[in-house]
């Protein structure tokens, strides 16, 4: 199937799941890492405007390629090293993976003044996996408070990559913990509107547990090529 057909199918699935669980305004983030600009052009032609990238240098080349399209929104969704913060601060609209105050402070200083504040999600390591980035749940409020005081950043919510589970009931354990944390954050800070969780295998459970943004890649663009 074509990228446009894949997108239509995923939007239909999101709509059906949203109706089933009385959710609204679930956004689709197309994860375009490792994909060529031609694939992104196909997605844009089909109406997709929000794209997620993991690799800074590759992403910057794509963002610059689409520089004349000011309707596109670029999300950084990979782990970020200190030496790459300036590129993210300069080129991206969102970063979903902030898990250290040091990174947030660098992004704040390096965000160009002529740009709107950089939208920030705090990444939570909700399944407590050593291999995953993210903070412990109890660290959320102190980090959120510090980020909220940085003028060139705008705290919007939380992101998580739960441990893969095949059964929906198992998936929901971590996802519903994220929903509880999200509600706690909303109670403490203004403007918290984004809970980014859910990929192809757990999208339904994520939407049931309150996700406002699902991150889908392979189901839109096909298998990824990591040979480069």
Coordinates of C-alpha atoms in Angstrom, one line a residue, residues 11-227:
X11 CA -6.3 7.8 11.0
X12 CA -9.4 5.6 10.7
X13 CA -8.1 3.3 13.4
X14 CA -7.3 6.2 15.7
X15 CA -10.8 7.6 15.1
X16 CA -12.5 4.2 15.8
X17 CA -10.5 3.7 19.0
X18 CA -11.1 7.3 20.1
X19 CA -14.8 6.8 19.7
X20 CA -14.7 3.5 21.6
X21 CA -13.0 5.0 24.6
X22 CA -14.6 8.5 24.4
X23 CA -11.3 10.2 23.6
X24 CA -10.9 13.3 21.4
X25 CA -8.1 15.0 19.5
X26 CA -5.5 12.2 19.4
X27 CA -2.8 13.4 17.2
X28 CA -0.6 11.2 14.9
X29 CA 3.1 11.8 14.9
X30 CA 4.7 10.2 11.8
X31 CA 8.1 8.8 12.8
X32 CA 10.2 9.4 9.8
X33 CA 13.6 8.5 11.1
X34 CA 15.9 6.8 8.4
X35 CA 13.3 7.6 5.7
X36 CA 14.2 9.8 2.7
X37 CA 12.6 13.2 2.0
X38 CA 10.6 11.6 -0.9
X39 CA 8.7 9.5 1.6
X40 CA 8.0 12.5 3.8
X41 CA 6.9 14.5 0.7
X42 CA 4.3 11.7 0.1
X43 CA 3.1 11.9 3.7
X44 CA 2.9 15.8 3.5
X45 CA 0.9 15.5 0.2
X46 CA -1.5 13.2 2.1
X47 CA -2.0 15.9 4.8
X48 CA 0.4 14.8 7.5
X49 CA 2.2 17.7 9.1
X50 CA 3.9 16.4 12.3
X51 CA 7.0 14.3 12.0
X52 CA 9.3 12.6 14.6
X53 CA 13.0 12.2 14.2
X54 CA 15.6 10.4 16.3
X55 CA 18.9 11.3 14.7
X56 CA 19.9 15.0 14.9
X57 CA 22.1 15.4 11.8
X58 CA 19.7 13.4 9.5
X59 CA 16.8 15.4 10.8
X60 CA 18.3 18.8 10.3
X61 CA 18.9 18.0 6.7
X62 CA 15.3 17.1 6.3
X63 CA 14.1 20.2 8.1
X64 CA 16.2 22.4 5.9
X65 CA 14.9 20.6 2.8
X66 CA 11.3 21.5 3.9
X67 CA 12.3 25.0 5.1
X68 CA 9.7 26.7 2.8
X69 CA 6.9 24.7 4.5
X70 CA 6.1 26.6 7.7
X71 CA 3.1 24.4 8.4
X72 CA 5.2 21.4 9.2
X73 CA 6.0 20.5 12.8
X74 CA 9.2 18.7 13.8
X75 CA 9.6 16.6 17.0
X76 CA 12.8 15.3 18.3
X77 CA 12.1 11.9 19.9
X78 CA 15.5 10.3 20.4
X79 CA 18.0 10.5 23.3
X80 CA 19.8 13.8 23.2
X81 CA 23.5 14.3 24.0
X82 CA 24.7 17.7 25.3
X83 CA 26.8 18.3 22.2
X84 CA 23.7 18.2 20.0
X85 CA 21.4 20.5 22.0
X86 CA 22.1 23.5 19.8
X87 CA 20.9 21.8 16.6
X88 CA 17.7 20.7 18.3
X89 CA 17.2 24.1 19.9
X90 CA 17.7 25.8 16.5
X91 CA 15.7 23.6 14.2
X92 CA 13.0 21.7 16.0
X93 CA 9.5 22.7 17.3
X94 CA 9.3 20.0 20.0
X95 CA 11.6 17.8 22.0
X96 CA 9.9 14.8 23.6
X97 CA 12.8 13.3 25.5
X98 CA 14.0 15.8 28.1
X99 CA 15.2 13.8 31.2
X100 CA 17.9 16.1 32.7
X101 CA 17.8 19.7 33.8
X102 CA 21.3 20.2 32.2
X103 CA 19.8 19.4 28.8
X104 CA 16.8 21.7 29.4
X105 CA 19.1 24.6 30.5
X106 CA 21.2 24.2 27.3
X107 CA 18.2 24.1 25.1
X108 CA 16.8 27.2 26.8
X109 CA 20.0 29.2 26.3
X110 CA 20.5 28.0 22.7
X111 CA 16.9 28.6 21.5
X112 CA 16.9 31.5 19.0
X113 CA 15.1 34.5 20.4
X114 CA 13.2 35.1 17.2
X115 CA 11.6 31.6 17.5
X116 CA 8.6 30.6 19.7
X117 CA 9.6 28.7 22.9
X118 CA 10.6 25.1 22.3
X119 CA 7.8 22.7 23.3
X120 CA 9.1 20.2 25.8
X121 CA 7.9 16.8 27.0
X122 CA 9.5 15.1 30.0
X123 CA 10.4 11.5 29.3
X124 CA 9.4 9.1 32.0
X125 CA 11.1 5.6 32.3
X126 CA 7.8 4.1 33.3
X127 CA 8.8 0.5 33.1
X128 CA 12.1 1.1 35.0
X129 CA 14.3 -0.3 32.2
X130 CA 18.0 0.2 32.4
X131 CA 18.3 0.4 28.6
X132 CA 15.8 3.2 28.3
X133 CA 16.2 7.0 28.8
X134 CA 13.9 8.9 31.1
X135 CA 13.5 9.9 34.7
X136 CA 11.8 8.0 37.6
X137 CA 8.2 9.1 38.2
X138 CA 9.1 10.7 41.6
X139 CA 11.5 13.0 39.8
X140 CA 8.8 14.4 37.5
X141 CA 7.6 17.4 39.6
X142 CA 11.0 18.8 40.5
X143 CA 12.2 18.7 36.9
X144 CA 8.9 20.1 35.7
X145 CA 9.1 23.0 38.1
X146 CA 12.7 23.8 36.9
X147 CA 11.7 23.6 33.2
X148 CA 8.6 25.8 33.8
X149 CA 10.9 28.6 34.9
X150 CA 13.0 28.6 31.7
X151 CA 11.6 31.3 29.4
X152 CA 12.6 29.8 26.1
X153 CA 11.0 26.4 26.8
X154 CA 7.3 25.6 27.1
X155 CA 6.4 22.5 29.1
X156 CA 3.6 20.7 27.4
X157 CA 3.5 17.2 29.1
X158 CA 5.0 13.8 29.2
X159 CA 6.4 11.1 26.9
X160 CA 7.1 7.4 27.6
X161 CA 8.2 4.2 25.8
X162 CA 6.9 1.4 27.9
X163 CA 8.3 -2.0 27.9
X164 CA 6.8 -4.0 25.0
X165 CA 4.0 -6.3 26.1
X166 CA 1.9 -8.5 23.8
X167 CA -1.4 -8.5 25.9
X168 CA -3.4 -5.3 26.1
X169 CA -4.1 -5.8 29.9
X170 CA -0.3 -5.9 30.5
X171 CA 0.3 -2.9 28.2
X172 CA -2.3 -0.9 30.2
X173 CA -0.4 -1.3 33.5
X174 CA 2.4 1.1 32.5
X175 CA 0.2 3.2 30.3
X176 CA -2.3 4.0 33.0
X177 CA 0.5 4.9 35.4
X178 CA 1.5 7.4 32.8
X179 CA -2.0 8.8 32.7
X180 CA -2.0 9.2 36.5
X181 CA 1.4 11.1 36.3
X182 CA -0.1 13.3 33.5
X183 CA -3.0 14.2 35.6
X184 CA -0.7 15.1 38.5
X185 CA 1.3 17.3 36.2
X186 CA -1.8 19.0 34.9
X187 CA -2.9 19.8 38.4
X188 CA 0.4 21.6 39.1
X189 CA 1.1 23.5 35.9
X190 CA -0.8 25.4 33.3
X191 CA -0.7 24.4 29.6
X192 CA -0.1 20.7 30.1
X193 CA -1.9 19.1 27.2
X194 CA 0.2 16.4 25.6
X195 CA 0.7 12.8 26.7
X196 CA 2.8 11.1 24.0
X197 CA 2.6 7.3 24.2
X198 CA 1.5 4.5 22.0
X199 CA 3.1 3.0 18.9
X200 CA 1.8 0.4 16.4
X201 CA 1.6 -2.5 18.9
X202 CA 0.0 -0.7 21.8
X203 CA -1.9 2.2 20.2
X204 CA -5.3 1.1 21.3
X205 CA -4.3 0.6 24.9
X206 CA -2.5 3.9 24.9
X207 CA -5.5 5.8 23.6
X208 CA -7.7 4.0 26.2
X209 CA -5.3 5.3 28.9
X210 CA -5.4 8.9 27.7
X211 CA -2.7 9.3 25.1
X212 CA -3.1 12.5 23.1
X213 CA -0.3 11.7 20.6
X214 CA 0.7 8.3 19.1
X215 CA 4.0 7.8 17.4
X216 CA 3.8 5.6 14.3
X217 CA 6.6 4.8 11.8
X218 CA 6.8 1.5 10.1
X219 CA 3.0 1.2 9.6
X220 CA 3.2 4.4 7.6
X221 CA 6.5 4.2 5.8
X222 CA 7.4 0.5 5.8
X223 CA 10.4 -1.2 7.4
X224 CA 13.3 1.0 8.3
X225 CA 16.7 0.8 6.7
X226 CA 19.5 1.2 9.3
X227 CA 22.3 0.3 6.8

